[in-house]
GROMACS .gro file of C-alpha atoms in nm:
model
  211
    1UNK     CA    1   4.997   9.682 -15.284
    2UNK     CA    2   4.881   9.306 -15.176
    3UNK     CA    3   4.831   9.278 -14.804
    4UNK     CA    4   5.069   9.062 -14.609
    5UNK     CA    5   4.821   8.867 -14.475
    6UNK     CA    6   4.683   8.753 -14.803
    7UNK     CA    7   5.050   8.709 -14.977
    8UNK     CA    8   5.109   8.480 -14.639
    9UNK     CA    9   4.785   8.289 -14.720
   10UNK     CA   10   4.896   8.281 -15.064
   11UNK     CA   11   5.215   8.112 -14.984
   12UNK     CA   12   5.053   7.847 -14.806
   13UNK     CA   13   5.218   7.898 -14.504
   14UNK     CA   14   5.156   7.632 -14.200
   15UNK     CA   15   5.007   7.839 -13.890
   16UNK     CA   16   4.976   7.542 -13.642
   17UNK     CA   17   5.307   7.436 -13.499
   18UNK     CA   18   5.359   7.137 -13.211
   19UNK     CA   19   5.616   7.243 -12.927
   20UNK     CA   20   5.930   6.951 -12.938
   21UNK     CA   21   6.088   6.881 -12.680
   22UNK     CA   22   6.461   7.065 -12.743
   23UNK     CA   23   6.474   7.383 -12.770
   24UNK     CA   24   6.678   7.562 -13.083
   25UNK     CA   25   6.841   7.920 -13.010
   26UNK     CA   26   6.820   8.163 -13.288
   27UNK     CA   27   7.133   8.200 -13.490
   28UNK     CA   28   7.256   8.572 -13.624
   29UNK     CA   29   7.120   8.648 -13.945
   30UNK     CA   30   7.157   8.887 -14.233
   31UNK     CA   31   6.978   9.115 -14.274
   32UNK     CA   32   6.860   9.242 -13.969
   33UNK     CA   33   6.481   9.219 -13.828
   34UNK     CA   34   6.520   9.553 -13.797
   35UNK     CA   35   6.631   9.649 -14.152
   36UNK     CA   36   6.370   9.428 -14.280
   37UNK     CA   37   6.104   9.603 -14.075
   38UNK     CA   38   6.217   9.933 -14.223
   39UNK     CA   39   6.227   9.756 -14.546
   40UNK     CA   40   5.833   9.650 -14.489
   41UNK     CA   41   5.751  10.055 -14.396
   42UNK     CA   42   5.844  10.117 -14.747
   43UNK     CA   43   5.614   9.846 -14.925
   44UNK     CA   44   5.851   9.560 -14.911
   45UNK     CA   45   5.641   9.267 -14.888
   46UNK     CA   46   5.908   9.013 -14.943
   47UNK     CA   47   6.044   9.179 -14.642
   48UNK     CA   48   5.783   9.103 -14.430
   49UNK     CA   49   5.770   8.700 -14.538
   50UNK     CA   50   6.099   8.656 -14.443
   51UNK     CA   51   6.021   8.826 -14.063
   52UNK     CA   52   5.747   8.601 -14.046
   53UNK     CA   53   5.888   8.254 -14.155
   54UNK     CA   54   6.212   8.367 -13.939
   55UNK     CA   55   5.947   8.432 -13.612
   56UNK     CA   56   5.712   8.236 -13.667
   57UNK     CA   57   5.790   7.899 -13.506
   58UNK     CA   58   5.880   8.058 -13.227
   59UNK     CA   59   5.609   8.263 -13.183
   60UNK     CA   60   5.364   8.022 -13.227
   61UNK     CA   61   5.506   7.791 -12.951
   62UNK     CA   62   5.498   8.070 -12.708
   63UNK     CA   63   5.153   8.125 -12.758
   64UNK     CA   64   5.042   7.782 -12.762
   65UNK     CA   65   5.239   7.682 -12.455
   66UNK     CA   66   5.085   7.997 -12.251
   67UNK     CA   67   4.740   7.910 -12.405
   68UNK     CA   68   4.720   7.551 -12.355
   69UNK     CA   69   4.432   7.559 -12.623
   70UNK     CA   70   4.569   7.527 -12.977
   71UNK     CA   71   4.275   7.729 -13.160
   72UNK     CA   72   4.297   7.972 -12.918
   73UNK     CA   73   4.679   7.985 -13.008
   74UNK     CA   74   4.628   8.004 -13.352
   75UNK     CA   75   4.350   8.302 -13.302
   76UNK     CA   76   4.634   8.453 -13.076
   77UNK     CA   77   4.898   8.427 -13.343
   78UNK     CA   78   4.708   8.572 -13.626
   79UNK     CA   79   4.623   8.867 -13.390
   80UNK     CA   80   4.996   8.917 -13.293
   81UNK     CA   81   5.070   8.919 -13.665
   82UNK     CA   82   4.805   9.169 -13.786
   83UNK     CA   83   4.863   9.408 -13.496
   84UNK     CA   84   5.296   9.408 -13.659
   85UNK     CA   85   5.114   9.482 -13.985
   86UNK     CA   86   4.894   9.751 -13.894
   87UNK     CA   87   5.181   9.928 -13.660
   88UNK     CA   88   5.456   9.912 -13.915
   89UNK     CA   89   5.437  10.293 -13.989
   90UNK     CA   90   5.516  10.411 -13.571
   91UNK     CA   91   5.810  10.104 -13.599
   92UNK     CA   92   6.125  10.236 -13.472
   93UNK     CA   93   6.426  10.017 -13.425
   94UNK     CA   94   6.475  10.114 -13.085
   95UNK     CA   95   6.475   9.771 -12.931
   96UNK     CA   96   6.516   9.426 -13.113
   97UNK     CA   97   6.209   9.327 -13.347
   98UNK     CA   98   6.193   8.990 -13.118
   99UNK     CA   99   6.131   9.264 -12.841
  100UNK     CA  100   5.838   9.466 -13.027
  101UNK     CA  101   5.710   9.110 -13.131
  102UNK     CA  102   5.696   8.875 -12.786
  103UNK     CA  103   5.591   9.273 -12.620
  104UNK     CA  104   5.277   9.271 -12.840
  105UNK     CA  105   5.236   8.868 -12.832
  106UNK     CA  106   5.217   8.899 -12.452
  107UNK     CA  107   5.016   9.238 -12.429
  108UNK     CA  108   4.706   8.999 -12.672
  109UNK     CA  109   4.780   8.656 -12.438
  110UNK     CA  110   4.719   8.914 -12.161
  111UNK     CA  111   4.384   9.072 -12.320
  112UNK     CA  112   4.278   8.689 -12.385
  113UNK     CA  113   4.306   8.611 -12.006
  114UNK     CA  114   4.117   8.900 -11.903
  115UNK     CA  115   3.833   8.813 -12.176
  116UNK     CA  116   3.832   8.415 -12.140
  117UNK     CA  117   3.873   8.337 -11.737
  118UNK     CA  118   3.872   7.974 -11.774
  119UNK     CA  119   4.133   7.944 -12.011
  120UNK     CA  120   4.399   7.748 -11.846
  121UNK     CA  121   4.071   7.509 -11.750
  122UNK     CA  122   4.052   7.477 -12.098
  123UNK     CA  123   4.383   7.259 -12.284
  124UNK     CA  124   4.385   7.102 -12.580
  125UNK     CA  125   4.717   6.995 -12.642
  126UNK     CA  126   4.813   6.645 -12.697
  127UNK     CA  127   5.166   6.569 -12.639
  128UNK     CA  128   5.327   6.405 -12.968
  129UNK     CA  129   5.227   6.043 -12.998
  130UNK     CA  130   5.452   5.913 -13.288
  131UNK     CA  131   5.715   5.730 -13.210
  132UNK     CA  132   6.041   5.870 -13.330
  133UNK     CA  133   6.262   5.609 -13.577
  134UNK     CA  134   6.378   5.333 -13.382
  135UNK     CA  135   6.257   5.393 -13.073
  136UNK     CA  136   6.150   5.143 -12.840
  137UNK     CA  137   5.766   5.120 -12.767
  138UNK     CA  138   5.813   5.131 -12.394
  139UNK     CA  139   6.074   5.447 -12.474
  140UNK     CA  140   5.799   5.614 -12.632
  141UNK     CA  141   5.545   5.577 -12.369
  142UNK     CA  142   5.783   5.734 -12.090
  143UNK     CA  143   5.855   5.979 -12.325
  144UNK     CA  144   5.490   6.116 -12.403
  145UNK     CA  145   5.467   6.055 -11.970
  146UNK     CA  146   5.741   6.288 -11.944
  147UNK     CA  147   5.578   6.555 -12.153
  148UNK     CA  148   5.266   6.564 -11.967
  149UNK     CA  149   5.447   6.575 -11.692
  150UNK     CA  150   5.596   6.910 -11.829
  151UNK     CA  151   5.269   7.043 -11.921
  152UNK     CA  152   5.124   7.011 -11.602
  153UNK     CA  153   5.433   7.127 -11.415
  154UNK     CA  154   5.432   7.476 -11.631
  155UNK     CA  155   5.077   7.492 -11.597
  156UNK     CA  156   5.168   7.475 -11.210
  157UNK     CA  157   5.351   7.749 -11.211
  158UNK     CA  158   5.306   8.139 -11.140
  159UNK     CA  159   5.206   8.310 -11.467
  160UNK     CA  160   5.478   8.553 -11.354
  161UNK     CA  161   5.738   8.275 -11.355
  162UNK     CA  162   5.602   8.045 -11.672
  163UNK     CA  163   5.595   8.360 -11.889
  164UNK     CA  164   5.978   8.435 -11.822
  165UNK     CA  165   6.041   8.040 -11.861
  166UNK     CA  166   5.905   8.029 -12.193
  167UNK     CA  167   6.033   8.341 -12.309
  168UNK     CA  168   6.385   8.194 -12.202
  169UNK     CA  169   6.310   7.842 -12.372
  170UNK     CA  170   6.085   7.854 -12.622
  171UNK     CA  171   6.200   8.170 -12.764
  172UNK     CA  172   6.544   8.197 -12.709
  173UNK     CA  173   6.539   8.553 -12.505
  174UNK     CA  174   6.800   8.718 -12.307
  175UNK     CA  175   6.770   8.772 -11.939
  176UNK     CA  176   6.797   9.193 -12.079
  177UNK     CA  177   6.485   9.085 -12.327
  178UNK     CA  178   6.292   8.932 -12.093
  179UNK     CA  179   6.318   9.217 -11.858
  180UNK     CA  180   6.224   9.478 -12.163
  181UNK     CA  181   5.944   9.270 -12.275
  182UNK     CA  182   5.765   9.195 -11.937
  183UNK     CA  183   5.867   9.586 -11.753
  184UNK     CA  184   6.044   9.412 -11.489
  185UNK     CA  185   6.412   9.436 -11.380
  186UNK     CA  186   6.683   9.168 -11.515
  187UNK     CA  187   6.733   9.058 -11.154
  188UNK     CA  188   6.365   8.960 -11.130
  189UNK     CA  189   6.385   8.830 -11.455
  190UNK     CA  190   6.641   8.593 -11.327
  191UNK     CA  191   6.478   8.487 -11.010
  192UNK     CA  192   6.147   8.435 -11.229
  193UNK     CA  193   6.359   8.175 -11.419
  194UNK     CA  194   6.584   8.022 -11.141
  195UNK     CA  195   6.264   7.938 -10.946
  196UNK     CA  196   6.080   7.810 -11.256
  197UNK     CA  197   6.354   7.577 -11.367
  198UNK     CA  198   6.350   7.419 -10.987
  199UNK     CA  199   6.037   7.360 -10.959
  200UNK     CA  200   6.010   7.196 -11.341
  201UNK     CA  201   6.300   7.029 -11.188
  202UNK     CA  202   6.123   6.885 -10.902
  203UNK     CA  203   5.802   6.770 -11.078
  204UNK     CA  204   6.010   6.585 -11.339
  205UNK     CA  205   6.212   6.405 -11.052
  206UNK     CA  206   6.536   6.587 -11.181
  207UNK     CA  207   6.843   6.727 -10.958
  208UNK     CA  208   6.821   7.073 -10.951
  209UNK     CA  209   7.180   7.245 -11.093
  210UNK     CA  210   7.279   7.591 -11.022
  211UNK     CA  211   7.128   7.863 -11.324
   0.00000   0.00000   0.00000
């Protein structure tokens, strides 16, 4: 049986993703992560390709984001990946895949902190600098100021309180997910987001709006 790793690198897939701006929310889909997990236990290497083109925007924004550091991201991301592959024969559909996934994603961001100290001293992301069609130069400028912005305001906040944000925005989680991924409770979960979103808020000069 090819590994998945190599059919991935076969396939030519992109690893390096930049975070936009808007945020998409994941749509239902057929089949199931979880059926296509179980699929992947039995050999199913398609299977696997389709988890990973489904996840893998997502992922890779979450990782990036809480990095700061895009080659430490992209380390991060292969890591997340070949820790799914290697643990696909204990993989019970007991929680959502996107649980198991963003559970292991945080549990390596969380061994990379303890290994690399200075890694939120340490960004390298560049906020996008093309203009989009028809925009106004002067629209573009405030626009790339209003990303920084962003950047610096979630790298202001509690890791506590950016993880939960991120999980919420970048990857589309449930309060409930949230919870189950980071082992707190969905009212702390909650509180974690409410007081993120004000102070992003703040530093971007917006009025706050009840979550």
């Amino acid at each position: 049986m090819v590994a998945a790793s190599e059919s991935l690198v076969s396939d030519g897939l992109p690893l390096s993703r930049v975070a936009g701006v808007a945020y998409a929310r994941p749509m239902d889909r057929a089949p199931a992560d979880s059926a296509l997990m179980l699929r992947y236990q039995d050999g199913d290497i398609a299977a696997f390709e389709t988890l990973y083109r489904r996840h893998n925007d997502a992922l890779y924004r979450y990782l990036l984001r809480r990095c700061q550091h895009r080659a430490a991201a992209e380390d991060l991301f292969q890591e997340v990946w070949s820790k799914i592959i290697k643990a696909r024969a204990d993989y019970r559909p007991t929680a959502r895949f996107t649980t198991f996934l963003f559970r292991v994603a945080q549990n390596c961001f969380i061994d990379y902190v303890r290994s690399n100290k200075r890694h939120a001293q340490t960004i390298d992301i560049e906020p996008e600098s093309q203009p989009h069609p028809g925009e106004q130069p002067e629209t573009a400028t405030e626009r790339r100021l209003a990303r920084r912005r962003l950047e610096a305001a979630l790298q202001g906040l509690p890791d506590e309180q950016r993880d939960v944000f991120l999980l919420y925005e970048e990857a589309g989680f449930s309060l409930e997910q949230i919870a189950s991924i980071t082992g707190c409770k969905r009212e702390t979960a909650k509180s974690r987001l409410r007081y993120a979103v004000k102070k992003l808020r703040d530093a971007m000069n917006e009025p706050a709006e009840t979550l």
